[in-house]
Amino acid sequence: MFSFLKRGLKKTVEKIEAAAPKKRDKINKEELEDLLLEADVSYDIVEKIIDSLPKTVKRAQLYNTLISLFIYETKKIEPAGEKPFVELIVGVNGAGKTTTIAKLALLYKKEGQSVLLGAADTFRAAAIEQLKMWADKIDVPIVSTKQGHDPSAVAYDAISSAKAKGIDRVIIDTAGRLHTQANLAEELKKIVRVCAKAMPGAPHRKILILDGTQGNSAINQAKAFKEMIGIDGIIITKLDGTAKGGALFSIAEELKLPIYYIGVGEKAEDLIPFNAEDFVNTILDAIFTEEEKRAVPSSGKTHNVDLHALTKPQLKKLEALLSEDGYDLLSKHFVQERKSGRNYRLVINENSDSIEIHDQEDRVLKTYKAEDLDTDG
């Protein structure tokens, strides 16, 4: 998957490498600022990144700062027993909605789930035909109607059909443009209401498709859709066709929404789950030497904490210990100090068998030994 991501970010990486052809183990802030702007990170975000760093920046320091931009207040929504699990797909025309819907459907099929599509973009006849063509190609059922018919009725029929047939997933396409923005907003709101009538709680996930080639200009589109119906997450398409991959930092920071998938090519398998760590490391690989990437911090061999590996009692004990010391758990990788509001990285030190809190300089602020998490102790 990492190789898929590297291929998808090829143009972004090439642009960074053209601006700074020689890799190094550290970089000064002025040079770093130029490189981030080259990758289409917005100026406001670049300023925020630069202000948090020392004059000379090492890979680990920049990694900690960049990864913190992917801490979302909005948690990812995943199926939790709903059948069908209904997804509403929104976005402007040309962003790649229809192709992405087909890729999602194929992805779910490969996972052993049954899928039904709803062609609720009835504003354009071409949209209906394109989705029907994809449904036929990937062999999934589709509910559709003629151009100009009520799109909310299509959504209702799609959910009702899936319920009757015991289908696992419903993916509903929507219009990306109507005669006015107000018309589009009202149509989308009506579809959301009608979905809930067809099945309480639906749509379970509202996904916005953003065109990666638009870079930072996609943020305004996202804000408009977020205001219309509320958005649960994002899929970014066409990353392989742009040198604006750095815009993902701006999108994550500005919208505070999870990025579920990224499109890195035309093939069905080129829609991959977004992994923030792989994304950040791909960008950093274009700047820093491999030696720095593999450098061992002074506290010992460390790597990011996988909180899923802890038992529930251990996780509860860790949260209690952090709270006693004035920290709140933000995500599986970060804590926030209540007094200062600063975010710090949570890592595992294999040498000392402990969990550590690291600052931006990779200094150890706090250590919790494995036995500290023993609930019997």
CSV table of C-alpha atoms in Angstrom, one decimal:
chain,number,residue,atom,x,y,z
A,1,MET,CA,0.0,0.0,0.0
A,2,PHE,CA,2.9,2.3,0.8
A,3,SER,CA,4.1,1.9,-2.8
A,4,PHE,CA,0.7,2.8,-4.1
A,5,LEU,CA,0.9,6.0,-2.1
A,6,LYS,CA,4.4,6.8,-3.3
A,7,ARG,CA,3.2,6.4,-6.9
A,8,GLY,CA,0.2,8.6,-6.2
A,9,LEU,CA,2.3,11.4,-4.7
A,10,LYS,CA,5.0,11.1,-7.4
A,11,LYS,CA,4.4,14.6,-8.9
A,12,THR,CA,4.3,16.2,-5.4
A,13,VAL,CA,7.6,14.4,-4.4
A,14,GLU,CA,9.2,15.4,-7.7
A,15,LYS,CA,8.3,19.0,-7.2
A,16,ILE,CA,9.9,19.0,-3.7
A,17,GLU,CA,13.0,17.2,-5.0
A,18,ALA,CA,13.4,19.7,-7.8
A,19,ALA,CA,13.3,22.5,-5.4
A,20,ALA,CA,15.8,20.8,-3.0
A,21,PRO,CA,17.6,18.0,-5.0
A,22,LYS,CA,20.0,17.2,-2.1
A,23,LYS,CA,18.5,15.2,0.8
A,24,ARG,CA,19.8,16.1,4.3
A,25,ASP,CA,19.5,15.1,7.9
A,26,LYS,CA,18.3,18.5,9.0
A,27,ILE,CA,16.9,21.6,7.3
A,28,ASN,CA,16.6,25.3,8.2
A,29,LYS,CA,13.2,26.8,8.7
A,30,GLU,CA,13.4,29.2,5.7
A,31,GLU,CA,14.2,26.4,3.2
A,32,LEU,CA,11.4,24.2,4.8
A,33,GLU,CA,8.9,27.0,4.4
A,34,ASP,CA,9.7,27.2,0.6
A,35,LEU,CA,9.4,23.4,0.2
A,36,LEU,CA,6.0,23.2,2.0
A,37,LEU,CA,4.7,26.1,-0.2
A,38,GLU,CA,5.9,24.3,-3.3
A,39,ALA,CA,3.8,21.3,-2.3
A,40,ASP,CA,0.7,23.6,-2.1
A,41,VAL,CA,0.4,23.6,1.7
A,42,SER,CA,-1.5,26.8,2.4
A,43,TYR,CA,0.4,29.8,3.8
A,44,ASP,CA,-1.5,29.9,7.0
A,45,ILE,CA,-0.8,26.2,7.7
A,46,VAL,CA,2.9,26.7,6.7
A,47,GLU,CA,3.2,29.5,9.2
A,48,LYS,CA,1.6,27.4,11.9
A,49,ILE,CA,4.0,24.5,11.1
A,50,ILE,CA,7.1,26.8,11.0
A,51,ASP,CA,6.3,28.6,14.3
A,52,SER,CA,6.2,25.3,16.2
A,53,LEU,CA,9.7,24.3,15.1
A,54,PRO,CA,13.3,25.2,16.1
A,55,LYS,CA,15.6,27.1,13.7
A,56,THR,CA,17.1,23.9,12.4
A,57,VAL,CA,14.6,21.1,11.9
A,58,LYS,CA,15.2,17.3,12.1
A,59,ARG,CA,13.0,14.7,10.6
A,60,ALA,CA,11.5,13.5,13.9
A,61,GLN,CA,10.6,17.1,14.8
A,62,LEU,CA,8.8,17.8,11.5
A,63,TYR,CA,7.1,14.4,11.6
A,64,ASN,CA,5.6,15.2,15.0
A,65,THR,CA,4.3,18.5,13.9
A,66,LEU,CA,2.8,17.3,10.6
A,67,ILE,CA,1.2,14.2,12.0
A,68,SER,CA,-0.6,16.4,14.6
A,69,LEU,CA,-2.5,18.1,11.8
A,70,PHE,CA,-4.4,14.8,11.3
A,71,ILE,CA,-5.9,14.7,14.8
A,72,TYR,CA,-9.7,15.0,14.1
A,73,GLU,CA,-12.4,15.9,16.5
A,74,THR,CA,-14.8,14.0,14.2
A,75,LYS,CA,-14.2,10.3,14.6
A,76,LYS,CA,-14.4,7.9,11.7
A,77,ILE,CA,-17.8,6.3,11.3
A,78,GLU,CA,-17.6,2.6,10.5
A,79,PRO,CA,-20.4,0.0,10.1
A,80,ALA,CA,-21.7,-1.2,13.5
A,81,GLY,CA,-24.3,-3.7,12.6
A,82,GLU,CA,-26.5,-1.6,10.4
A,83,LYS,CA,-27.9,-3.5,7.4
A,84,PRO,CA,-27.8,-1.9,5.0
A,85,PHE,CA,-25.1,0.7,5.9
A,86,VAL,CA,-26.0,3.7,3.8
A,87,GLU,CA,-23.5,6.1,2.4
A,88,LEU,CA,-24.4,9.4,0.7
A,89,ILE,CA,-21.7,10.6,-1.7
A,90,VAL,CA,-21.6,14.3,-2.5
A,91,GLY,CA,-19.2,16.7,-4.4
A,92,VAL,CA,-19.0,19.0,-7.3
A,93,ASN,CA,-19.3,17.6,-10.9
A,94,GLY,CA,-15.9,16.5,-12.2
A,95,ALA,CA,-14.5,15.6,-8.8
A,96,GLY,CA,-14.7,11.9,-9.7
A,97,LYS,CA,-17.9,11.0,-7.7
A,98,THR,CA,-19.2,8.3,-10.1
A,99,THR,CA,-15.8,6.5,-10.6
A,100,THR,CA,-15.1,6.7,-6.8
A,101,ILE,CA,-18.6,5.1,-6.1
A,102,ALA,CA,-17.7,2.2,-8.4
A,103,LYS,CA,-14.3,1.8,-6.8
A,104,LEU,CA,-15.9,1.8,-3.3
A,105,ALA,CA,-18.5,-0.8,-4.4
A,106,LEU,CA,-15.7,-3.0,-5.8
A,107,LEU,CA,-13.7,-2.6,-2.6
A,108,TYR,CA,-16.7,-3.7,-0.5
A,109,LYS,CA,-17.4,-6.6,-2.8
A,110,LYS,CA,-13.8,-7.8,-2.3
A,111,GLU,CA,-14.4,-7.7,1.4
A,112,GLY,CA,-17.3,-10.1,0.9
A,113,GLN,CA,-20.1,-7.5,1.3
A,114,SER,CA,-23.1,-7.1,-1.0
A,115,VAL,CA,-23.6,-3.7,-2.5
A,116,LEU,CA,-26.4,-1.7,-4.1
A,117,LEU,CA,-26.1,1.6,-5.9
A,118,GLY,CA,-28.6,4.5,-6.0
A,119,ALA,CA,-28.4,6.9,-9.0
A,120,ALA,CA,-29.8,10.0,-7.3
A,121,ASP,CA,-28.0,12.5,-9.6
A,122,THR,CA,-31.1,12.9,-11.7
A,123,PHE,CA,-30.1,16.4,-12.9
A,124,ARG,CA,-27.8,14.9,-15.5
A,125,ALA,CA,-28.8,12.0,-17.8
A,126,ALA,CA,-25.1,11.2,-18.3
A,127,ALA,CA,-24.6,10.7,-14.6
A,128,ILE,CA,-27.4,8.1,-14.5
A,129,GLU,CA,-26.0,6.3,-17.6
A,130,GLN,CA,-22.4,6.3,-16.3
A,131,LEU,CA,-23.4,4.8,-12.9
A,132,LYS,CA,-25.5,2.2,-14.7
A,133,MET,CA,-22.6,1.3,-16.9
A,134,TRP,CA,-20.3,0.9,-13.8
A,135,ALA,CA,-22.9,-1.2,-12.0
A,136,ASP,CA,-23.1,-3.5,-15.0
A,137,LYS,CA,-19.3,-3.7,-15.2
A,138,ILE,CA,-18.7,-4.6,-11.6
A,139,ASP,CA,-21.9,-6.7,-11.3
A,140,VAL,CA,-23.8,-4.9,-8.6
A,141,PRO,CA,-27.5,-4.0,-8.6
A,142,ILE,CA,-28.6,-0.4,-9.1
A,143,VAL,CA,-31.8,1.6,-8.5
A,144,SER,CA,-32.2,4.4,-11.0
A,145,THR,CA,-34.9,6.6,-12.8
A,146,LYS,CA,-35.1,9.0,-15.7
A,147,GLN,CA,-33.5,12.4,-15.8
A,148,GLY,CA,-35.5,15.1,-14.0
A,149,HIS,CA,-37.3,12.6,-11.6
A,150,ASP,CA,-37.2,13.1,-7.8
A,151,PRO,CA,-33.7,12.1,-6.5
A,152,SER,CA,-35.0,11.6,-3.0
A,153,ALA,CA,-37.4,8.9,-4.3
A,154,VAL,CA,-34.4,7.1,-5.8
A,155,ALA,CA,-32.6,7.2,-2.4
A,156,TYR,CA,-35.8,5.9,-0.7
A,157,ASP,CA,-36.2,3.1,-3.2
A,158,ALA,CA,-32.5,2.1,-3.0
A,159,ILE,CA,-32.6,1.7,0.7
A,160,SER,CA,-36.0,-0.1,0.7
A,161,SER,CA,-34.7,-2.5,-2.0
A,162,ALA,CA,-31.5,-3.2,0.0
A,163,LYS,CA,-33.5,-3.9,3.2
A,164,ALA,CA,-35.8,-6.3,1.4
A,165,LYS,CA,-32.9,-8.2,-0.2
A,166,GLY,CA,-30.6,-8.2,2.9
A,167,ILE,CA,-27.9,-6.2,1.1
A,168,ASP,CA,-25.0,-5.0,3.3
A,169,ARG,CA,-24.1,-1.6,1.7
A,170,VAL,CA,-26.0,1.1,-0.2
A,171,ILE,CA,-24.0,3.9,-1.9
A,172,ILE,CA,-26.1,6.8,-3.2
A,173,ASP,CA,-24.8,9.2,-5.8
A,174,THR,CA,-26.0,12.9,-5.8
A,175,ALA,CA,-26.0,15.9,-8.0
A,176,GLY,CA,-23.0,18.2,-7.9
A,177,ARG,CA,-24.6,21.1,-9.5
A,178,LEU,CA,-28.2,22.4,-9.9
A,179,HIS,CA,-29.5,25.7,-11.3
A,180,THR,CA,-28.4,27.5,-8.1
A,181,GLN,CA,-26.5,26.7,-4.9
A,182,ALA,CA,-29.6,27.1,-2.9
A,183,ASN,CA,-31.4,24.5,-5.0
A,184,LEU,CA,-28.6,22.0,-4.5
A,185,ALA,CA,-28.6,22.6,-0.7
A,186,GLU,CA,-32.4,22.0,-0.5
A,187,GLU,CA,-32.2,18.9,-2.7
A,188,LEU,CA,-29.4,17.4,-0.6
A,189,LYS,CA,-31.2,18.2,2.7
A,190,LYS,CA,-34.3,16.5,1.3
A,191,ILE,CA,-32.4,13.4,0.3
A,192,VAL,CA,-31.0,13.2,3.9
A,193,ARG,CA,-34.5,13.5,5.4
A,194,VAL,CA,-35.9,10.9,3.0
A,195,CYS,CA,-33.1,8.4,3.7
A,196,ALA,CA,-33.9,8.7,7.4
A,197,LYS,CA,-37.6,7.9,6.6
A,198,ALA,CA,-36.5,4.8,4.7
A,199,MET,CA,-34.3,3.7,7.5
A,200,PRO,CA,-33.8,5.4,10.9
A,201,GLY,CA,-30.2,6.6,11.2
A,202,ALA,CA,-29.6,6.7,7.4
A,203,PRO,CA,-27.5,8.0,5.8
A,204,HIS,CA,-25.0,6.5,8.2
A,205,ARG,CA,-22.1,8.3,6.5
A,206,LYS,CA,-22.0,11.4,4.3
A,207,ILE,CA,-18.8,11.4,2.3
A,208,LEU,CA,-17.5,14.3,0.3
A,209,ILE,CA,-15.4,13.7,-2.8
A,210,LEU,CA,-12.7,16.3,-3.4
A,211,ASP,CA,-10.6,16.6,-6.6
A,212,GLY,CA,-6.9,16.5,-5.5
A,213,THR,CA,-5.8,18.5,-8.5
A,214,GLN,CA,-7.8,21.5,-7.1
A,215,GLY,CA,-5.3,21.8,-4.2
A,216,ASN,CA,-6.3,24.3,-1.6
A,217,SER,CA,-9.2,25.7,-3.6
A,218,ALA,CA,-11.1,22.5,-2.8
A,219,ILE,CA,-11.4,23.6,0.8
A,220,ASN,CA,-14.0,26.2,0.0
A,221,GLN,CA,-16.1,23.5,-1.8
A,222,ALA,CA,-15.8,21.3,1.3
A,223,LYS,CA,-16.9,24.1,3.6
A,224,ALA,CA,-20.0,24.7,1.4
A,225,PHE,CA,-21.1,21.1,1.5
A,226,LYS,CA,-20.3,20.8,5.2
A,227,GLU,CA,-22.6,23.8,5.8
A,228,MET,CA,-25.4,22.3,3.7
A,229,ILE,CA,-25.8,18.8,5.2
A,230,GLY,CA,-22.8,18.2,7.5
A,231,ILE,CA,-20.0,15.9,6.3
A,232,ASP,CA,-18.6,12.9,8.1
A,233,GLY,CA,-15.5,12.4,6.0
A,234,ILE,CA,-13.6,12.9,2.8
A,235,ILE,CA,-12.2,11.0,-0.2
A,236,ILE,CA,-9.6,12.8,-2.2
A,237,THR,CA,-9.3,11.8,-5.9
A,238,LYS,CA,-6.7,12.2,-8.7
A,239,LEU,CA,-3.7,12.6,-6.4
A,240,ASP,CA,-1.6,10.9,-9.1
A,241,GLY,CA,-2.3,13.8,-11.5
A,242,THR,CA,-1.2,16.7,-9.3
A,243,ALA,CA,1.9,18.2,-7.6
A,244,LYS,CA,-0.5,19.7,-4.9
A,245,GLY,CA,-0.4,16.7,-2.5
A,246,GLY,CA,0.6,19.1,0.3
A,247,ALA,CA,-2.9,20.5,0.2
A,248,LEU,CA,-4.0,17.4,2.3
A,249,PHE,CA,-2.3,19.0,5.3
A,250,SER,CA,-4.5,22.2,4.8
A,251,ILE,CA,-7.6,20.1,4.1
A,252,ALA,CA,-7.1,18.1,7.3
A,253,GLU,CA,-6.4,21.1,9.5
A,254,GLU,CA,-9.1,23.4,8.0
A,255,LEU,CA,-11.9,20.9,8.0
A,256,LYS,CA,-11.0,18.7,10.9
A,257,LEU,CA,-12.6,15.7,9.1
A,258,PRO,CA,-11.3,12.2,8.6
A,259,ILE,CA,-9.8,11.4,5.2
A,260,TYR,CA,-11.2,7.9,4.5
A,261,TYR,CA,-9.6,7.1,1.1
A,262,ILE,CA,-7.4,8.6,-1.5
A,263,GLY,CA,-7.4,8.0,-5.3
A,264,VAL,CA,-4.0,7.4,-6.7
A,265,GLY,CA,-4.8,6.2,-10.2
A,266,GLU,CA,-7.4,5.1,-12.7
A,267,LYS,CA,-7.6,1.4,-11.8
A,268,ALA,CA,-10.2,0.1,-9.4
A,269,GLU,CA,-7.5,-0.9,-6.9
A,270,ASP,CA,-6.1,2.6,-6.9
A,271,LEU,CA,-8.5,3.7,-4.2
A,272,ILE,CA,-6.6,3.1,-1.0
A,273,PRO,CA,-7.4,3.8,2.7
A,274,PHE,CA,-5.7,7.0,3.8
A,275,ASN,CA,-2.9,6.4,6.3
A,276,ALA,CA,-1.6,9.7,7.8
A,277,GLU,CA,1.7,8.2,8.9
A,278,ASP,CA,2.5,6.8,5.4
A,279,PHE,CA,1.5,10.1,3.8
A,280,VAL,CA,3.7,12.2,6.1
A,281,ASN,CA,6.7,9.8,5.7
A,282,THR,CA,6.3,9.9,1.9
A,283,ILE,CA,6.7,13.7,2.0
A,284,LEU,CA,9.6,13.6,4.4
A,285,ASP,CA,11.4,10.9,2.3
A,286,ALA,CA,11.7,13.6,-0.4
A,287,ILE,CA,13.5,16.0,2.0
A,288,PHE,CA,15.5,13.9,4.5
A,289,THR,CA,18.1,11.2,4.2
A,290,GLU,CA,17.2,7.6,5.0
A,291,GLU,CA,19.8,7.6,7.8
A,292,GLU,CA,17.8,10.2,9.7
A,293,LYS,CA,14.6,8.2,9.1
A,294,ARG,CA,16.1,5.2,10.9
A,295,ALA,CA,17.8,7.2,13.6
A,296,VAL,CA,17.2,5.8,17.1
A,297,PRO,CA,16.1,8.4,19.7
A,298,SER,CA,18.2,8.8,22.8
A,299,SER,CA,15.5,7.2,24.9
A,300,GLY,CA,15.8,3.9,23.0
A,301,LYS,CA,14.1,2.2,20.1
A,302,THR,CA,10.6,3.7,19.8
A,303,HIS,CA,7.6,3.5,17.6
A,304,ASN,CA,4.0,4.8,17.7
A,305,VAL,CA,1.7,3.4,20.3
A,306,ASP,CA,-1.0,1.0,19.0
A,307,LEU,CA,-3.7,1.5,21.7
A,308,HIS,CA,-5.7,-1.3,20.1
A,309,ALA,CA,-3.1,-3.7,21.4
A,310,LEU,CA,-3.9,-2.7,25.0
A,311,THR,CA,-6.7,-4.5,26.9
A,312,LYS,CA,-9.6,-2.3,28.0
A,313,PRO,CA,-8.4,-2.3,31.6
A,314,GLN,CA,-4.9,-1.3,30.5
A,315,LEU,CA,-6.3,1.5,28.3
A,316,LYS,CA,-8.4,2.7,31.2
A,317,LYS,CA,-5.4,2.6,33.5
A,318,LEU,CA,-3.3,4.6,31.0
A,319,GLU,CA,-6.0,7.2,30.6
A,320,ALA,CA,-6.2,7.5,34.5
A,321,LEU,CA,-2.4,7.9,34.8
A,322,LEU,CA,-2.3,10.5,32.0
A,323,SER,CA,-5.1,12.4,33.7
A,324,GLU,CA,-3.3,12.4,37.0
A,325,ASP,CA,-0.3,14.0,35.3
A,326,GLY,CA,-2.4,16.6,33.5
A,327,TYR,CA,-2.8,15.1,30.1
A,328,ASP,CA,-5.8,14.1,28.0
A,329,LEU,CA,-5.7,11.3,25.4
A,330,LEU,CA,-6.5,12.9,22.0
A,331,SER,CA,-6.0,9.9,19.7
A,332,LYS,CA,-4.0,6.7,19.5
A,333,HIS,CA,-0.8,8.7,18.9
A,334,PHE,CA,-1.2,12.0,20.8
A,335,VAL,CA,-2.0,13.5,24.2
A,336,GLN,CA,-2.7,17.1,25.1
A,337,GLU,CA,-1.4,18.9,28.2
A,338,ARG,CA,-4.3,20.5,29.9
A,339,LYS,CA,-2.3,23.4,31.4
A,340,SER,CA,-0.6,24.6,28.1
A,341,GLY,CA,-2.9,23.1,25.5
A,342,ARG,CA,0.1,21.7,23.7
A,343,ASN,CA,0.0,18.3,21.9
A,344,TYR,CA,2.7,15.7,22.4
A,345,ARG,CA,3.4,12.3,20.8
A,346,LEU,CA,2.8,9.0,22.6
A,347,VAL,CA,5.3,6.3,21.8
A,348,ILE,CA,6.4,2.8,22.9
A,349,ASN,CA,10.0,2.4,24.0
A,350,GLU,CA,10.9,-1.2,23.3
A,351,ASN,CA,14.2,-1.1,25.3
A,352,SER,CA,12.6,-0.1,28.6
A,353,ASP,CA,9.2,-1.7,27.9
A,354,SER,CA,7.4,1.5,28.5
A,355,ILE,CA,5.1,4.1,27.0
A,356,GLU,CA,6.6,7.6,26.8
A,357,ILE,CA,5.3,11.2,26.1
A,358,HIS,CA,7.7,13.0,23.7
A,359,ASP,CA,7.9,16.7,23.0
A,360,GLN,CA,8.7,18.4,19.6
A,361,GLU,CA,12.5,17.9,20.3
A,362,ASP,CA,11.8,14.2,20.9
A,363,ARG,CA,12.7,14.6,24.5
A,364,VAL,CA,10.9,12.3,27.0
A,365,LEU,CA,8.5,14.2,29.2
A,366,LYS,CA,6.9,11.3,31.0
A,367,THR,CA,7.4,7.5,31.2
A,368,TYR,CA,4.8,4.8,32.1
A,369,LYS,CA,6.3,1.4,32.7
A,370,ALA,CA,4.4,-1.7,31.5
A,371,GLU,CA,3.8,-2.7,35.1
A,372,ASP,CA,2.2,0.7,35.7
A,373,LEU,CA,-0.7,-0.5,33.5
A,374,ASP,CA,-1.1,-3.7,35.5
A,375,THR,CA,-4.6,-3.2,36.9
A,376,ASP,CA,-3.9,-5.5,39.8
A,377,GLY,CA,-0.9,-3.4,40.9
